[in-house]
Amino acid sequence: MLKRIAIAACTVLVGTCQLALAQDAGEVSKVSLVAESDEAAPGKTLLLGLRFELSEGWHIYWNGRNDTGFAPEVDWTLPKGVTVGPLLWPTPKRYVSPGDILDHVYEGTPTILVPITIEPGVEAGTMLKIAGKVEWLVCNELCLPGFGSVTIEVTVAGDSREEAGRLRPGSDIAVAASRLPRPVLPSALPDDFTIAWSEDAATVRAPGATSLAFYPARSSVALVSMLDDAHAGGDSMRLRLAPERRSESTQGERRLVGVLAVKDASGELRSYQIDAGPDGFRAPAHSALVSRVRQRVGGHSDGGG
């Protein structure tokens, strides 16, 4: 991974590599591990968060399709009785660099959620130390590879019967949870939300929307132009498909997989996690887990843009 990041930093921005490597990523980015609670219950899931602090003007990358850059990765060291689930990514924003380079990024203080599960047999009072080595790429006009170690300790509580409640409003974990895209399930589609398929395009319509944006996952069918097609004013967006370019995991199947951001006339932004093809919608990856996490957040509008 280190080699991949270093190469990316040098190849993406040709001519700035030496300057980039002369600067320390720690000067413009930091990472830490936060938790929703300092106690964990046996048999339950606890939310941790990789919290980044980025200097103004700098960004890190979402884990979907980008023209440049890579999303953060973590190598975990876990105590016995603890398992870690998939990273849960808040809705990113589009970022267009000179040369019409399009990336999906986070700025400011983004937090990527990390669900961990404590096995039922772990004794009350046990101190659990969760550690990880994090690698990321942080960019502005140049890119820097970042490396850091994170740790946090939580204590196993005695009462495993209590269900996880509402997340503490305003906390980093709650803010990140509120910005997770809502999974679109075949059994519960948003009102009047449709995708019409033709031979070479998919047209998304969300009546009442003032703007639409689509952030393709790596498993999504490739688009002719993410830059030109995947953002539109109004309530309709036509995505031209590039079937000759196979996705990473769907073997060329025509499916739109990723995040759809919908802004309405009031300015409220809602984002949806979709997995849709000509045969209809499927449950997106980790939709049950994402739904449970989102249910623990109070009223809110989604982040991203």
Coordinates of C-alpha atoms in Angstrom, one line a residue:
M1 CA 0.0 0.0 0.0
L2 CA 2.8 2.4 0.9
K3 CA 4.3 1.9 -2.6
R4 CA 0.9 2.4 -4.2
I5 CA 0.3 5.7 -2.4
A6 CA 3.8 7.0 -3.1
I7 CA 3.5 6.2 -6.8
A8 CA 0.1 7.8 -6.9
A9 CA 1.4 11.0 -5.3
C10 CA 4.1 11.1 -8.0
T11 CA 2.1 10.2 -11.0
V12 CA -1.1 12.0 -10.4
L13 CA 0.6 15.4 -10.1
V14 CA 3.6 15.2 -12.4
G15 CA 6.2 17.8 -11.6
T16 CA 5.2 18.3 -8.0
C17 CA 6.4 15.0 -6.6
Q18 CA 9.6 16.2 -5.1
L19 CA 7.9 19.1 -3.5
A20 CA 5.2 16.9 -2.2
L21 CA 7.5 14.4 -0.6
A22 CA 9.5 17.2 1.0
Q23 CA 6.4 18.1 3.0
D24 CA 5.0 16.0 5.9
A25 CA 1.4 14.9 5.7
G26 CA 1.2 15.4 9.4
E27 CA 1.4 19.1 8.9
V28 CA -1.9 19.2 7.1
S29 CA -3.7 16.0 8.3
K30 CA -4.1 14.0 11.5
V31 CA -6.1 10.9 12.3
S32 CA -7.4 9.6 15.6
L33 CA -9.8 6.9 16.8
V34 CA -13.0 7.9 18.7
A35 CA -15.8 5.8 20.1
E36 CA -19.5 6.3 20.8
S37 CA -18.9 5.1 24.4
D38 CA -16.0 4.0 26.6
E39 CA -18.0 0.9 27.4
A40 CA -18.9 -2.0 25.2
A41 CA -21.5 -4.7 25.8
P42 CA -21.0 -8.4 25.1
G43 CA -22.9 -9.5 22.0
K44 CA -23.4 -5.9 20.8
T45 CA -21.9 -3.7 18.2
L46 CA -20.0 -0.5 19.2
L47 CA -19.3 2.3 16.8
L48 CA -15.8 3.6 16.5
G49 CA -14.7 6.3 14.1
L50 CA -11.6 7.2 12.2
R51 CA -11.6 10.9 12.7
F52 CA -9.4 13.1 10.4
E53 CA -8.5 16.7 11.0
L54 CA -7.6 18.3 7.7
S55 CA -6.2 21.8 7.2
E56 CA -8.2 24.2 5.1
G57 CA -8.0 23.4 1.4
W58 CA -6.9 19.8 1.9
H59 CA -9.0 16.6 1.3
I60 CA -8.9 12.9 1.6
Y61 CA -10.7 10.4 -0.7
W62 CA -14.0 8.4 -0.7
N63 CA -13.7 4.7 -1.4
G64 CA -15.6 4.8 -4.7
R65 CA -14.5 5.8 -8.2
N66 CA -12.1 8.7 -8.4
D67 CA -9.9 10.0 -11.2
T68 CA -7.0 10.2 -8.7
G69 CA -6.2 9.3 -5.2
F70 CA -7.1 6.4 -2.8
A71 CA -9.3 6.1 0.2
P72 CA -7.8 5.5 3.6
E73 CA -7.0 2.0 4.6
V74 CA -6.5 0.4 8.1
D75 CA -4.6 -2.6 9.3
W76 CA -6.3 -3.6 12.6
T77 CA -4.9 -5.2 15.7
L78 CA -7.8 -6.6 17.7
P79 CA -8.0 -8.3 21.1
K80 CA -9.5 -11.7 21.5
G81 CA -13.3 -11.6 21.3
V82 CA -13.5 -8.5 19.1
T83 CA -14.3 -8.5 15.3
V84 CA -14.4 -5.5 13.1
G85 CA -17.0 -4.8 10.4
P86 CA -16.9 -3.0 7.1
L87 CA -15.9 0.7 7.1
L88 CA -19.1 2.9 6.7
W89 CA -18.5 5.9 4.5
P90 CA -20.4 9.2 4.8
T91 CA -21.6 10.9 1.6
P92 CA -18.7 12.6 -0.1
K93 CA -18.6 15.7 -2.3
R94 CA -17.5 16.2 -5.9
Y95 CA -14.2 18.0 -6.3
V96 CA -13.1 19.1 -9.7
S97 CA -9.4 19.9 -10.1
P98 CA -7.8 21.9 -13.0
G99 CA -7.7 19.7 -16.1
D100 CA -11.3 18.4 -15.5
I101 CA -10.1 15.9 -12.9
L102 CA -13.0 14.6 -10.8
D103 CA -12.7 13.1 -7.4
H104 CA -15.1 12.4 -4.5
V105 CA -13.6 13.7 -1.3
Y106 CA -14.0 14.8 2.3
E107 CA -12.8 18.0 3.8
G108 CA -12.7 19.5 7.3
T109 CA -13.1 16.9 10.0
P110 CA -14.6 13.8 8.4
T111 CA -15.2 10.6 10.4
I112 CA -15.4 7.1 8.8
L113 CA -17.4 4.7 11.0
V114 CA -16.0 1.4 12.2
P115 CA -18.4 -1.1 13.7
I116 CA -16.9 -3.6 16.1
T117 CA -18.7 -6.5 17.7
I118 CA -17.9 -7.9 21.1
E119 CA -18.4 -11.7 21.5
P120 CA -21.0 -12.7 24.1
G121 CA -18.5 -14.6 26.1
V122 CA -16.2 -11.7 26.9
E123 CA -16.2 -11.1 30.7
A124 CA -17.4 -7.9 32.2
G125 CA -14.6 -5.6 33.3
T126 CA -12.3 -6.7 30.5
M127 CA -10.3 -3.8 29.0
L128 CA -10.2 -4.0 25.2
K129 CA -7.5 -2.2 23.3
I130 CA -8.2 -1.7 19.6
A131 CA -5.3 -0.5 17.5
G132 CA -4.8 0.2 13.9
K133 CA -2.2 1.4 11.4
V134 CA -3.8 3.9 9.0
E135 CA -2.6 4.9 5.5
W136 CA -4.2 7.7 3.5
L137 CA -3.5 10.2 0.8
V138 CA -4.2 13.9 1.5
C139 CA -4.2 16.4 -1.4
N140 CA -4.5 20.0 -2.2
E141 CA -2.4 21.3 -5.2
L142 CA -0.1 18.4 -4.4
C143 CA -0.6 15.0 -2.7
L144 CA 1.1 13.6 0.4
P145 CA 1.0 10.0 1.7
G146 CA 0.0 9.9 5.3
F147 CA 0.7 7.3 7.9
G148 CA -0.5 7.0 11.5
S149 CA -1.2 4.7 14.4
V150 CA -4.5 4.9 16.3
T151 CA -5.6 3.2 19.5
I152 CA -8.5 3.3 21.9
E153 CA -9.5 1.4 25.0
V154 CA -13.1 0.4 26.0
T155 CA -14.3 -1.6 29.0
V156 CA -16.7 -4.5 28.7
A157 CA -19.8 -3.6 30.6
G158 CA -21.7 -6.1 32.8
D159 CA -25.2 -5.7 31.3
S160 CA -25.4 -7.2 27.8
R161 CA -29.2 -7.0 27.6
E162 CA -29.5 -3.2 27.0
E163 CA -30.0 -2.3 23.4
A164 CA -27.8 0.4 21.9
G165 CA -29.7 3.7 22.1
R166 CA -29.6 7.0 20.3
L167 CA -26.1 8.4 19.5
R168 CA -25.1 11.4 21.4
P169 CA -26.3 14.4 19.3
G170 CA -23.5 16.4 17.8
S171 CA -20.8 13.9 18.5
D172 CA -18.4 12.9 15.7
I173 CA -20.0 9.5 15.5
A174 CA -23.5 10.9 15.3
V175 CA -22.6 13.4 12.6
A176 CA -20.9 10.7 10.5
A177 CA -23.9 8.4 11.0
S178 CA -26.3 11.1 9.9
R179 CA -24.3 11.5 6.7
L180 CA -24.4 7.8 5.7
P181 CA -26.5 7.4 2.5
R182 CA -29.9 5.8 3.1
P183 CA -30.0 2.3 1.6
V184 CA -32.6 2.0 -1.1
L185 CA -34.3 -1.3 -0.7
P186 CA -36.5 -3.0 -3.3
S187 CA -39.3 -3.2 -0.8
A188 CA -39.2 0.5 0.1
L189 CA -38.3 2.8 -2.7
P190 CA -38.4 6.6 -2.2
D191 CA -41.6 8.2 -3.5
D192 CA -41.5 8.8 -7.3
F193 CA -37.9 7.8 -7.5
T194 CA -37.2 6.1 -10.8
I195 CA -34.4 4.9 -13.1
A196 CA -35.3 4.4 -16.7
W197 CA -32.9 2.2 -18.8
S198 CA -32.1 2.4 -22.5
E199 CA -29.5 0.6 -24.5
D200 CA -26.7 3.1 -23.7
A201 CA -27.9 5.2 -20.8
A202 CA -29.8 5.3 -17.5
T203 CA -32.0 8.2 -16.7
V204 CA -32.6 9.0 -13.0
R205 CA -35.7 11.1 -12.1
A206 CA -36.6 12.4 -8.7
P207 CA -39.6 14.8 -9.0
G208 CA -39.2 18.0 -7.0
A209 CA -35.4 17.8 -6.9
T210 CA -33.4 20.9 -7.8
S211 CA -30.1 19.0 -8.4
L212 CA -28.9 15.4 -8.6
A213 CA -25.5 13.9 -8.2
F214 CA -24.3 10.3 -8.6
Y215 CA -21.1 9.0 -7.0
P216 CA -20.2 5.7 -8.6
A217 CA -18.9 2.8 -6.5
R218 CA -16.0 0.8 -7.9
S219 CA -18.4 -2.0 -8.6
S220 CA -20.7 0.3 -10.7
V221 CA -20.9 0.1 -14.4
A222 CA -18.5 2.7 -15.9
L223 CA -19.9 6.0 -17.2
V224 CA -18.9 7.7 -20.4
S225 CA -18.2 10.8 -18.3
M226 CA -18.5 11.1 -14.5
L227 CA -17.6 14.8 -14.8
D228 CA -20.3 15.7 -17.4
D229 CA -23.1 13.3 -16.7
A230 CA -23.1 12.5 -12.9
H231 CA -24.3 15.9 -11.8
A232 CA -27.3 17.8 -13.1
G233 CA -29.6 20.7 -12.2
G234 CA -33.3 19.9 -11.9
D235 CA -34.9 16.6 -11.3
S236 CA -33.5 14.5 -14.1
M237 CA -30.0 13.1 -14.8
R238 CA -29.0 11.1 -17.9
L239 CA -26.0 8.8 -17.2
R240 CA -24.4 7.5 -20.4
L241 CA -23.1 4.0 -19.9
A242 CA -19.7 2.7 -21.1
P243 CA -20.4 -1.1 -21.3
E244 CA -17.0 -1.8 -22.9
R245 CA -15.4 -0.9 -19.6
R246 CA -16.1 -3.6 -17.0
S247 CA -16.6 -2.8 -13.4
E248 CA -14.4 -4.4 -10.8
S249 CA -16.9 -6.8 -9.4
T250 CA -20.0 -7.0 -11.6
Q251 CA -18.2 -8.4 -14.6
G252 CA -19.7 -5.9 -17.0
E253 CA -23.3 -6.2 -15.7
R254 CA -25.2 -2.9 -16.2
R255 CA -25.8 -1.8 -12.7
L256 CA -25.6 1.6 -11.1
V257 CA -24.0 1.1 -7.7
G258 CA -23.1 4.0 -5.5
V259 CA -24.6 7.1 -3.9
L260 CA -27.3 9.3 -5.3
A261 CA -27.5 12.8 -3.7
V262 CA -30.8 14.6 -4.1
K263 CA -31.3 18.3 -3.2
D264 CA -34.9 19.7 -3.0
A265 CA -36.3 23.2 -3.3
S266 CA -35.8 23.9 0.4
G267 CA -32.1 23.1 0.1
E268 CA -32.3 19.9 2.0
L269 CA -29.9 17.3 0.8
R270 CA -30.7 13.5 1.0
S271 CA -28.3 10.8 -0.2
Y272 CA -29.2 7.3 -1.1
Q273 CA -27.1 4.1 -1.4
I274 CA -28.4 2.4 -4.6
D275 CA -27.8 -0.8 -6.4
A276 CA -30.0 -0.7 -9.5
G277 CA -30.1 -2.4 -12.9
P278 CA -32.6 -2.9 -15.7
D279 CA -34.1 -5.8 -13.6
G280 CA -34.8 -3.4 -10.7
F281 CA -33.2 -2.6 -7.4
R282 CA -31.2 -4.9 -5.1
A283 CA -30.4 -4.4 -1.4
P284 CA -27.1 -2.4 -1.3
A285 CA -24.0 -3.8 0.4
H286 CA -24.3 -3.7 4.2
S287 CA -27.8 -2.2 4.0
A288 CA -29.0 -3.8 7.2
L289 CA -26.1 -2.5 9.2
V290 CA -26.3 1.0 7.7
S291 CA -30.0 1.1 8.5
R292 CA -29.4 0.1 12.1
V293 CA -26.8 2.8 12.5
R294 CA -29.0 5.5 10.9
Q295 CA -31.9 4.6 13.1
R296 CA -29.8 5.7 16.1
V297 CA -29.6 9.2 14.8
G298 CA -32.3 11.8 15.4
G299 CA -33.8 14.3 12.8
H300 CA -31.2 15.6 10.4
S301 CA -30.4 16.4 6.8
D302 CA -27.7 14.6 5.1
G303 CA -24.2 15.9 4.5
G304 CA -22.2 15.8 1.3
G305 CA -23.0 17.6 -1.9

